Coordinates of C-alpha atoms in Angstrom, one line a residue:
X1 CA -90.8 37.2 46.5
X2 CA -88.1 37.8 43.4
X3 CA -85.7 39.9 44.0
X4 CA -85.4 43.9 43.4
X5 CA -85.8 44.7 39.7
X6 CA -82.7 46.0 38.5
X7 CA -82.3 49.5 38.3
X8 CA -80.5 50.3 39.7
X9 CA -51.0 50.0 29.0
X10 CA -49.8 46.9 29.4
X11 CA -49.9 44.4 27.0
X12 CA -51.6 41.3 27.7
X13 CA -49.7 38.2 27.9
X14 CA -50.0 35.5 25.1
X15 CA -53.1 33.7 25.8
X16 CA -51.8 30.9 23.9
X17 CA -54.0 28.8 21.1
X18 CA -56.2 30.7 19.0
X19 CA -55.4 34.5 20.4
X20 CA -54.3 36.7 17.7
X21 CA -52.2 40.0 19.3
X22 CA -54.2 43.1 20.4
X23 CA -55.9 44.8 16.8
X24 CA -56.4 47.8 18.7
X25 CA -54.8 49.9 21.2
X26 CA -55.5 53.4 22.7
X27 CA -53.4 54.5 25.6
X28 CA -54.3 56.4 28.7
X29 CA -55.2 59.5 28.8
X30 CA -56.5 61.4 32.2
X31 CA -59.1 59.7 32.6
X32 CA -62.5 62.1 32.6
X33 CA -65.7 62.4 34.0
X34 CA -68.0 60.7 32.1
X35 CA -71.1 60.2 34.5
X36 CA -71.6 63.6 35.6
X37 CA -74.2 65.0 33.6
X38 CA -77.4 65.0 35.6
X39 CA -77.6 66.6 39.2
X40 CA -76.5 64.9 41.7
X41 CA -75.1 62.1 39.9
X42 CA -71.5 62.8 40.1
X43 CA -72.1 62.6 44.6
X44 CA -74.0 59.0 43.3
X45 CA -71.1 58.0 41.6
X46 CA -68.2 58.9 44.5
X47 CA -70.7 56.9 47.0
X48 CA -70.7 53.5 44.9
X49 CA -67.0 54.3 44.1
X50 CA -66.4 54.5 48.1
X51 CA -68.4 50.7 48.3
X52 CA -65.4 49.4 46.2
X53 CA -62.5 48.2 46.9
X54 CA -60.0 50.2 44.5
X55 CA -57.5 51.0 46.9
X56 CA -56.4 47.5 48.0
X57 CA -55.1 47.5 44.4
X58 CA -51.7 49.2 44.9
X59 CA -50.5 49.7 41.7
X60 CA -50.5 53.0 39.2
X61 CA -52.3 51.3 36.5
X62 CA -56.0 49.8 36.7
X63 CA -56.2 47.3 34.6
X64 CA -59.8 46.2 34.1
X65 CA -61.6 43.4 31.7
X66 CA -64.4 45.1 29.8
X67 CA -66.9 43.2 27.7
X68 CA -68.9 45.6 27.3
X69 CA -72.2 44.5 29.6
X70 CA -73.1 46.3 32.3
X71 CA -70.7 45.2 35.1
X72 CA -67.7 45.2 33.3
X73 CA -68.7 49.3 32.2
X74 CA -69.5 50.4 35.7
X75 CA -66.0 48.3 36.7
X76 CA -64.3 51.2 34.1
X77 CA -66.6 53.7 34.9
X78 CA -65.7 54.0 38.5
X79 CA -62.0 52.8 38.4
X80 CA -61.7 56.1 36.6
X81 CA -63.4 58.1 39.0
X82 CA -61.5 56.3 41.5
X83 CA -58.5 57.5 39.4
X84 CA -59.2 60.9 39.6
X85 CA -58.9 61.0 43.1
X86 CA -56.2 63.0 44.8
X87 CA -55.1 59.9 47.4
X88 CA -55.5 57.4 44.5
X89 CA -52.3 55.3 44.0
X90 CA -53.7 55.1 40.7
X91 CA -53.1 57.5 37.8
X92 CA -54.3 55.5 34.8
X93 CA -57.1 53.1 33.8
X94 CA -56.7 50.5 31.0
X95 CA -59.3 48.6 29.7
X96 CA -58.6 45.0 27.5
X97 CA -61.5 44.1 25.9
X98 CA -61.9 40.6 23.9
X99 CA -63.6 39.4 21.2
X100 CA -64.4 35.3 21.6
X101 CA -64.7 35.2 17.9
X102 CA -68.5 33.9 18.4
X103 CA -70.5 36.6 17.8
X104 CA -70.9 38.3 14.3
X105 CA -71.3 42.2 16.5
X106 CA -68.1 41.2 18.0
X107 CA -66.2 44.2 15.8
X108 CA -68.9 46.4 16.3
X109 CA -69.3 45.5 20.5
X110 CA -65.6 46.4 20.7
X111 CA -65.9 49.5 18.8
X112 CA -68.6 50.5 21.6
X113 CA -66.6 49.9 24.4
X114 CA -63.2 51.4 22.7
X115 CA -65.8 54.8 21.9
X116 CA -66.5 54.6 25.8
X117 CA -62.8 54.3 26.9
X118 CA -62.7 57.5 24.7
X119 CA -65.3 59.4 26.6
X120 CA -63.2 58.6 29.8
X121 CA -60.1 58.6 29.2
X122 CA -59.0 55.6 29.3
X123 CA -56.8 53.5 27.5
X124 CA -57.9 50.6 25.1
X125 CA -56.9 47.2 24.1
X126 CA -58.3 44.4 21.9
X127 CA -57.6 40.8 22.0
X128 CA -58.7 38.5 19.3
X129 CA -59.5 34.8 20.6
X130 CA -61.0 32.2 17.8
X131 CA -63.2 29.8 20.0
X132 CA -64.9 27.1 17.9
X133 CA -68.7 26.5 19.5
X134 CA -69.2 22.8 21.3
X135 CA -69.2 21.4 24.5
X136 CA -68.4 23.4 27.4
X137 CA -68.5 27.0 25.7
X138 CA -68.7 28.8 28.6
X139 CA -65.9 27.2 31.0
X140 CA -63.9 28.0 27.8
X141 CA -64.4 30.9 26.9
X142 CA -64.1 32.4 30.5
X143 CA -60.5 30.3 30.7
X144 CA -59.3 31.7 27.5
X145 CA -60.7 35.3 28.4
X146 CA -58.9 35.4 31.9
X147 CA -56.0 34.2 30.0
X148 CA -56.0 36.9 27.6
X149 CA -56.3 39.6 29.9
X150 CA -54.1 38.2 32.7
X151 CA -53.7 37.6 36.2
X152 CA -54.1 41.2 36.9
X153 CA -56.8 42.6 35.9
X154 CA -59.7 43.5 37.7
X155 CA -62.8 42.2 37.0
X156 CA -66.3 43.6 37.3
X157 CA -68.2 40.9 39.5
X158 CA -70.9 41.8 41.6
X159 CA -72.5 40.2 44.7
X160 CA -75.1 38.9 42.6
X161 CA -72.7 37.3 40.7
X162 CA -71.1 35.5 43.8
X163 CA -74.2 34.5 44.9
X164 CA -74.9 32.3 41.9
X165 CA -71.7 31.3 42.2
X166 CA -71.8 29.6 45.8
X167 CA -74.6 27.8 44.8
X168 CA -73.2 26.8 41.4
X169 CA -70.3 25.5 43.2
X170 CA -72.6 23.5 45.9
X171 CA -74.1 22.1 43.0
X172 CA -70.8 20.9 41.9
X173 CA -70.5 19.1 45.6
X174 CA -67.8 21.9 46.7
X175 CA -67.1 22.3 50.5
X176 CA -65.7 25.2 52.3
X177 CA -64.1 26.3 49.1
X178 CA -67.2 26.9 47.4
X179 CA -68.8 28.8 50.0
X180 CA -66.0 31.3 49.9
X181 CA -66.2 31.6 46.4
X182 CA -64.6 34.4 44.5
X183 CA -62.3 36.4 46.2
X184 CA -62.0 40.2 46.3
X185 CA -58.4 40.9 45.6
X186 CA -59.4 41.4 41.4
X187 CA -63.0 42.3 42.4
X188 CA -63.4 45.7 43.6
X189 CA -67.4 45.6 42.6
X190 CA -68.1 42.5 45.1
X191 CA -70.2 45.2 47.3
X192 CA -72.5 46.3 44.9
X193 CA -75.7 44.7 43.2
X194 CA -76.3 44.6 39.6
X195 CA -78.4 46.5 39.7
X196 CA -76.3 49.4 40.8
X197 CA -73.9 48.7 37.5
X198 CA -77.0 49.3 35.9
X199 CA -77.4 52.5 37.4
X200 CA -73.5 53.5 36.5
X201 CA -74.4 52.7 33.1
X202 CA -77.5 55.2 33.2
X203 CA -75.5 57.8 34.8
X204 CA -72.6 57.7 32.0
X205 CA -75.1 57.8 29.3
X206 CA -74.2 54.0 28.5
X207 CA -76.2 51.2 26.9
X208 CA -74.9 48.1 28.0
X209 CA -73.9 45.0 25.4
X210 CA -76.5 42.0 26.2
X211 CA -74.9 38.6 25.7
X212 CA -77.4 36.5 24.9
X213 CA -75.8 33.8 26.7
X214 CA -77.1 35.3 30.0
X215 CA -80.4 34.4 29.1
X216 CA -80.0 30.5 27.5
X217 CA -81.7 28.0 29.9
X218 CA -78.7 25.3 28.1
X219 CA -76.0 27.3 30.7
X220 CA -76.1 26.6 34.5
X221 CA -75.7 30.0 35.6
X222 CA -78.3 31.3 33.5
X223 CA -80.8 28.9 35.0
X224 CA -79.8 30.0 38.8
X225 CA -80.0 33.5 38.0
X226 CA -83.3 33.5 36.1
X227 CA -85.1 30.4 38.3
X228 CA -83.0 28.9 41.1
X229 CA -82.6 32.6 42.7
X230 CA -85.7 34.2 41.9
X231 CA -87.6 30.6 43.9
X232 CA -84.9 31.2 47.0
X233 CA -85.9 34.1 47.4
X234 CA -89.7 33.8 46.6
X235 CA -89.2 30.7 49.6
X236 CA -87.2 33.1 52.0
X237 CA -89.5 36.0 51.8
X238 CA -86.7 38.1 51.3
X239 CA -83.8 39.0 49.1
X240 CA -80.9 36.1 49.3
X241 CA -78.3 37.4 47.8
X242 CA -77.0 39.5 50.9
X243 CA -77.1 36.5 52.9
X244 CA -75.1 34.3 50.5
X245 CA -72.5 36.8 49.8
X246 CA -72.1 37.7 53.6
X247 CA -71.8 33.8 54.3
X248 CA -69.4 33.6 51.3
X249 CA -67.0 36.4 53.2
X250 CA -67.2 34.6 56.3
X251 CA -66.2 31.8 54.3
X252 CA -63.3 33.1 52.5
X253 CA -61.9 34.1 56.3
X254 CA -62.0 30.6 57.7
X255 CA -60.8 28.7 54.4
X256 CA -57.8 31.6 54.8
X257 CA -56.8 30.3 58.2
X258 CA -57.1 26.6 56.9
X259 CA -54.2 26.9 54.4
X260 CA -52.3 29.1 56.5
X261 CA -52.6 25.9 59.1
X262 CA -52.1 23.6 56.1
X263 CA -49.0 25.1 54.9
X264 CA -47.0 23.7 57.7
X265 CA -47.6 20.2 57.0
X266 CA -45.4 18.7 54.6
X267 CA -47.3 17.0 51.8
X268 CA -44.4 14.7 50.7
X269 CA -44.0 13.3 54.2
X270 CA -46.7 10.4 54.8
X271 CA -46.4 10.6 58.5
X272 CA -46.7 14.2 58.8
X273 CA -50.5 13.5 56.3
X274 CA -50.9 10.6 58.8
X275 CA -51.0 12.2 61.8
X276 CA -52.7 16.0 61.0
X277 CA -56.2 16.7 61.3
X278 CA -58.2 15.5 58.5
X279 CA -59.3 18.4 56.9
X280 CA -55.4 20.7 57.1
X281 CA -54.0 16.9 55.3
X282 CA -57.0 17.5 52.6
X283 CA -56.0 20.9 52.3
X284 CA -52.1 20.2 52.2
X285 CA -52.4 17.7 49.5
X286 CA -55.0 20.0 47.7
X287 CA -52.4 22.7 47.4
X288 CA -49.5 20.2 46.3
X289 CA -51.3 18.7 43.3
X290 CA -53.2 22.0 42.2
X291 CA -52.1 23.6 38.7
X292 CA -54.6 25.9 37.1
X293 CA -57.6 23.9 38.8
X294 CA -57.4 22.1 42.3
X295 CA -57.8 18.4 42.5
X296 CA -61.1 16.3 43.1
X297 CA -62.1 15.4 46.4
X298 CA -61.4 11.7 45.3
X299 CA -58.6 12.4 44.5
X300 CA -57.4 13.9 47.3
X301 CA -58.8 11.1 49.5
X302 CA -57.2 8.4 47.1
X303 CA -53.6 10.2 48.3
X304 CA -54.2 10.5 51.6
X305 CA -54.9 6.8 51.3
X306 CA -51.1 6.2 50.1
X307 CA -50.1 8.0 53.3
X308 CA -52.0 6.1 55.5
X309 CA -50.1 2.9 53.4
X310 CA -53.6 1.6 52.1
X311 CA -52.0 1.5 48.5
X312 CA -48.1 2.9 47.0
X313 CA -49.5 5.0 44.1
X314 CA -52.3 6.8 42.8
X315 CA -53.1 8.5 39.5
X316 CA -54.0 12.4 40.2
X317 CA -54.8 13.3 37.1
X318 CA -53.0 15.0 34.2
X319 CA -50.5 12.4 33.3
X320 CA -49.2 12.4 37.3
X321 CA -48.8 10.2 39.9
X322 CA -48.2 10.3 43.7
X323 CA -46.1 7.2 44.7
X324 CA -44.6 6.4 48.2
X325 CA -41.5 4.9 49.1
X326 CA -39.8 4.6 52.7
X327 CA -42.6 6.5 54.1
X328 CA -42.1 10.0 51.1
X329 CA -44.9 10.7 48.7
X330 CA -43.7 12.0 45.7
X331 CA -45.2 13.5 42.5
X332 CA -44.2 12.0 39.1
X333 CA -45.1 12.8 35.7

């Protein structure tokens, strides 16, 4: 059985190589209703808007990453309803929208979604990245977009989308980690389906940007969404994706209480790694060597091996080392 059909101003910081400053820029207004023209739509709307989590963000400005696709719309769409409300801590919504630089509608995708921040009120920005096609576009692209728009921006995930991306990460040979997944804290839409963003769209009068990328069988997550997940569930006789997200939260919980465990083991003392449980060491040395991307599990296993005085140094990657002396780990560049 497949799943259901669907039917359901602050500047960003320098992104670094190849981003050009914002082209664009419309700020804030009071943000309007723009989904509120058939009956009944505007109680539709406050219902999926109460499914998100907009209030654990606590700040006066909602910041959210629009491409222009269906998610990332119903992301803006609600935040701005959520913005209206009289207990919101929010009082303005921001959308930063970027161009990749790959696609020849790339001008005319961010004039759509500008023309929507218009119909709600909200305020605009465009960031101009210059990608060069080749080998892993994708990982890419999405590292130079989440630099572009920062570490604060929300962005418009849904549970289908953290579905794929448990078993994208099992594929990879993740552990714990990878079950948890993404976390919520920039992803108020984690509790609705695609579907339902579809629906937002429909509601606000929207036609979503399709990015052909979705649909190429050369990307991974293309090929869970349109095959691996479909087959699941077809094999489960029954929709997956609740039961992957809800094993994903539970997840999320336990790695939580891990590093809070882990964080009291010194990762530069090699008796301290010696003598903690296996998996808070892993964790403890995980969080000591990470930089934007945590370390390989063979990596991790080839320091704890210098703890345990198996060898005096190991490469972690990156130009870094991790050599002992009189029983002290210590990272060198």
């Amino acid at each position: 059985m497949s799943p259901p059909p669907d039917r359901s101003a602050r500047t960003p910081p320098d992104a670094g190589d190849g981003t050009a400053p914002p082209s664009s820029e419309r700020r804030p207004s009071s943000c309007s209703d723009a989904a509120s023209g058939a009956p009944g739509s505007s109680d539709e709307i406050e219902r999926l808007v109460d499914r998100c989590t907009f209030g654990d963000v606590a700040r006066p400005e909602l910041v959210c990453a629009v491409s222009g696709g269906a998610d990332s719309a119903a992301l803006l769409t609600l935040a701005c309803r959520f913005a209206q409300r009289n207990d919101s801590a929010a009082t303005a919504v921001t959308a930063i929208h970027v161009d990749h630089g790959l696609r020849p509608a790339g001008a005319a995708e961010a004039a759509q979604v500008e023309a929507l921040c218009g119909r709600l009120g909200a305020g605009f920005r465009v960031v101009q990245l210059d990608l060069a096609p080749g080998a892993n576009l994708q990982a890419r692209a999405r590292d130079a977009r989440h630099a572009a728009v920062g570490p604060d921006a929300l962005l418009g995930h849904t549970a289908d989308d953290q579905a794929e991306t448990v078993l994208l990460h099992l594929l990879r040979g993740g552990a714990l980690d990878a079950l948890a997944a993404m976390r919520a804290d920039r992803r108020p839409l984690l509790g609705l389906r695609r579907s339902e963003t579809e629906r937002v769209c429909e509601l606000a009068g929207y036609e979503p940007i399709r990015d052909p990328s979705n649909a190429d069988p050369r990307f991974w997550r293309s090929r869970v969404r349109h095959e691996v997940m479909p087959l699941l569930c077809d094999i489960a006789g029954r929709d997956v994706v609740p039961l992957l997200a809800r094993g994903s939260a539970l997840a999320a919980t336990e790695a939580d209480l891990l590093d809070v465990l882990a964080a009291d083991i010194d990762p530069t003392s090699a008796s301290e790694l010696r003598s903690a449980p296996v998996a808070l060491a892993r964790r403890s040395i995980r969080a000591w060597l990470r930089t934007d991307h945590p370390p390989d599990a063979r990596t991790v296993e080839r320091v704890l091996e210098v703890a345990r005085h198996t060898h005096r140094a190991t490469e972690v990657g990156g130009g870094r080392r991790v050599t002992r002396s009189a029983d002290r780990l210590r990272l060198e560049s």
